[in-house]
PDB file of C-alpha atoms in Angstrom:
ATOM      1  CA  MET A   1       0.000   0.000   0.000  1.00 79.00           C
ATOM      2  CA  ASP A   2       1.240   3.519  -0.815  1.00 93.00           C
ATOM      3  CA  ILE A   3       2.813   5.430   2.067  1.00 95.00           C
ATOM      4  CA  ARG A   4       0.440   8.353   1.451  1.00 93.00           C
ATOM      5  CA  ILE A   5      -2.503   6.098   2.264  1.00 95.00           C
ATOM      6  CA  TRP A   6      -0.813   5.017   5.509  1.00 96.00           C
ATOM      7  CA  ALA A   7      -0.120   8.669   6.344  1.00 96.00           C
ATOM      8  CA  LEU A   8      -3.762   9.551   5.743  1.00 95.00           C
ATOM      9  CA  ILE A   9      -4.955   6.635   7.887  1.00 96.00           C
ATOM     10  CA  ALA A  10      -2.539   7.603  10.693  1.00 97.00           C
ATOM     11  CA  SER A  11      -3.730  11.222  10.498  1.00 96.00           C
ATOM     12  CA  VAL A  12      -7.384  10.248  10.787  1.00 97.00           C
ATOM     13  CA  ILE A  13      -6.639   7.946  13.735  1.00 98.00           C
ATOM     14  CA  ALA A  14      -4.610  10.706  15.444  1.00 96.00           C
ATOM     15  CA  LEU A  15      -7.387  13.264  14.964  1.00 94.00           C
ATOM     16  CA  ALA A  16      -9.974  10.829  16.320  1.00 97.00           C
ATOM     17  CA  PHE A  17      -7.791  10.215  19.376  1.00 97.00           C
ATOM     18  CA  VAL A  18      -7.387  13.964  19.919  1.00 91.00           C
ATOM     19  CA  GLY A  19     -11.167  14.323  19.738  1.00 93.00           C
ATOM     20  CA  TYR A  20     -11.580  11.560  22.303  1.00 96.00           C
ATOM     21  CA  LEU A  21      -9.046  13.160  24.658  1.00 92.00           C
ATOM     22  CA  THR A  22     -10.668  16.584  24.253  1.00 89.00           C
ATOM     23  CA  LEU A  23     -14.098  15.239  25.138  1.00 93.00           C
ATOM     24  CA  THR A  24     -12.663  13.338  28.092  1.00 94.00           C
ATOM     25  CA  ILE A  25     -10.985  16.475  29.443  1.00 89.00           C
ATOM     26  CA  LEU A  26     -14.020  18.710  28.913  1.00 89.00           C
ATOM     27  CA  ARG A  27     -16.295  16.234  30.734  1.00 93.00           C
ATOM     28  CA  GLN A  28     -14.217  16.474  33.917  1.00 92.00           C
ATOM     29  CA  SER A  29     -15.467  18.516  36.861  1.00 91.00           C
ATOM     30  CA  GLU A  30     -14.057  22.019  37.095  1.00 89.00           C
ATOM     31  CA  GLY A  31     -13.684  21.616  40.847  1.00 91.00           C
ATOM     32  CA  ASN A  32     -14.764  23.911  43.642  1.00 94.00           C
ATOM     33  CA  GLN A  33     -14.954  27.711  43.402  1.00 95.00           C
ATOM     34  CA  LYS A  34     -11.348  28.264  44.508  1.00 95.00           C
ATOM     35  CA  MET A  35     -10.108  25.848  41.839  1.00 95.00           C
ATOM     36  CA  GLN A  36     -12.233  27.617  39.228  1.00 93.00           C
ATOM     37  CA  ASP A  37     -10.812  31.010  40.282  1.00 95.00           C
ATOM     38  CA  ILE A  38      -7.257  29.685  39.983  1.00 95.00           C
ATOM     39  CA  ALA A  39      -8.061  28.135  36.591  1.00 91.00           C
ATOM     40  CA  LEU A  40      -9.476  31.466  35.393  1.00 93.00           C
ATOM     41  CA  ALA A  41      -6.309  33.302  36.470  1.00 95.00           C
ATOM     42  CA  ILE A  42      -4.154  30.723  34.680  1.00 93.00           C
ATOM     43  CA  ARG A  43      -6.334  30.942  31.558  1.00 91.00           C
ATOM     44  CA  GLN A  44      -6.102  34.750  31.519  1.00 94.00           C
ATOM     45  CA  GLY A  45      -2.324  34.612  31.931  1.00 94.00           C
ATOM     46  CA  ALA A  46      -1.981  32.004  29.206  1.00 91.00           C
ATOM     47  CA  MET A  47      -4.083  34.052  26.793  1.00 91.00           C
ATOM     48  CA  ALA A  48      -2.077  37.212  27.559  1.00 94.00           C
ATOM     49  CA  PHE A  49       1.117  35.242  26.885  1.00 93.00           C
ATOM     50  CA  LEU A  50      -0.261  33.855  23.615  1.00 91.00           C
ATOM     51  CA  ARG A  51      -1.409  37.292  22.473  1.00 94.00           C
ATOM     52  CA  ARG A  52       2.105  38.694  22.963  1.00 96.00           C
ATOM     53  CA  GLU A  53       3.717  35.627  21.414  1.00 94.00           C
ATOM     54  CA  PHE A  54       1.453  35.770  18.366  1.00 95.00           C
ATOM     55  CA  ILE A  55       2.274  39.460  17.803  1.00 97.00           C
ATOM     56  CA  THR A  56       5.990  38.627  17.830  1.00 97.00           C
ATOM     57  CA  LEU A  57       5.416  35.540  15.689  1.00 96.00           C
ATOM     58  CA  ALA A  58       3.367  37.521  13.160  1.00 97.00           C
ATOM     59  CA  ILE A  59       6.184  40.027  12.678  1.00 98.00           C
ATOM     60  CA  PHE A  60       8.801  37.275  12.345  1.00 98.00           C
ATOM     61  CA  THR A  61       6.575  35.283   9.983  1.00 97.00           C
ATOM     62  CA  ALA A  62       5.944  38.304   7.757  1.00 97.00           C
ATOM     63  CA  VAL A  63       9.690  38.925   7.430  1.00 97.00           C
ATOM     64  CA  MET A  64      10.431  35.247   6.744  1.00 97.00           C
ATOM     65  CA  VAL A  65       7.647  34.936   4.167  1.00 97.00           C
ATOM     66  CA  ILE A  66       9.090  37.914   2.303  1.00 96.00           C
ATOM     67  CA  VAL A  67      12.641  36.553   2.469  1.00 96.00           C
ATOM     68  CA  LEU A  68      11.600  33.049   1.435  1.00 96.00           C
ATOM     69  CA  GLY A  69       9.357  34.414  -1.294  1.00 95.00           C
ATOM     70  CA  LEU A  70      12.191  36.432  -2.777  1.00 95.00           C
ATOM     71  CA  PHE A  71      15.155  34.087  -2.489  1.00 94.00           C
ATOM     72  CA  ILE A  72      14.085  30.420  -2.312  1.00 92.00           C
ATOM     73  CA  GLU A  73      12.881  28.459  -5.322  1.00 91.00           C
ATOM     74  CA  PRO A  74      10.101  27.748  -6.160  1.00 92.00           C
ATOM     75  CA  LYS A  75       9.336  31.334  -5.240  1.00 86.00           C
ATOM     76  CA  GLY A  76       5.968  31.835  -3.679  1.00 90.00           C
ATOM     77  CA  TRP A  77       5.334  28.180  -2.918  1.00 95.00           C
ATOM     78  CA  VAL A  78       8.033  27.948  -0.259  1.00 95.00           C
ATOM     79  CA  ALA A  79       6.738  31.137   1.345  1.00 96.00           C
ATOM     80  CA  LEU A  80       3.180  29.808   1.259  1.00 96.00           C
ATOM     81  CA  ALA A  81       4.254  26.486   2.790  1.00 96.00           C
ATOM     82  CA  TYR A  82       6.125  28.326   5.568  1.00 97.00           C
ATOM     83  CA  PHE A  83       3.134  30.580   6.233  1.00 97.00           C
ATOM     84  CA  LEU A  84       0.690  27.653   6.362  1.00 97.00           C
ATOM     85  CA  GLY A  85       3.037  25.709   8.644  1.00 96.00           C
ATOM     86  CA  THR A  86       3.308  28.664  11.010  1.00 97.00           C
ATOM     87  CA  LEU A  87      -0.449  29.194  10.918  1.00 96.00           C
ATOM     88  CA  THR A  88      -1.311  25.578  11.694  1.00 95.00           C
ATOM     89  CA  SER A  89       1.338  25.390  14.419  1.00 95.00           C
ATOM     90  CA  SER A  90      -0.066  28.550  16.011  1.00 94.00           C
ATOM     91  CA  LEU A  91      -3.575  27.172  15.773  1.00 93.00           C
ATOM     92  CA  ALA A  92      -2.465  23.957  17.479  1.00 90.00           C
ATOM     93  CA  GLY A  93      -0.927  26.000  20.297  1.00 89.00           C
ATOM     94  CA  LEU A  94      -4.063  28.119  20.686  1.00 90.00           C
ATOM     95  CA  ILE A  95      -6.344  25.075  20.745  1.00 86.00           C
ATOM     96  CA  GLY A  96      -4.051  23.295  23.196  1.00 85.00           C
ATOM     97  CA  MET A  97      -4.007  26.271  25.563  1.00 84.00           C
ATOM     98  CA  SER A  98      -7.770  26.708  25.264  1.00 82.00           C
ATOM     99  CA  ILE A  99      -8.517  23.130  26.195  1.00 78.00           C
TER     100      ILE A  99
END
């Protein structure tokens, strides 16, 4: 069987497992009021951190996309691949912190 088929199967299994873990985590009790207050403070701090990190990452990504787009062949495609990789990585971080 072609390796691309195995990669697709592994990806679907991994995404299903992530969905299972997400549902398992979200079904858990949030604890008493003090635990909820602490969780809220942690969530607010994490989101403030991510906001600052994403601003820095956006500037760095913009510079790298321009550099890659100008100097690396095939021009445009490498820059697009870098941008999409950065975007999906950032999205994974945001989702992970949110859950």
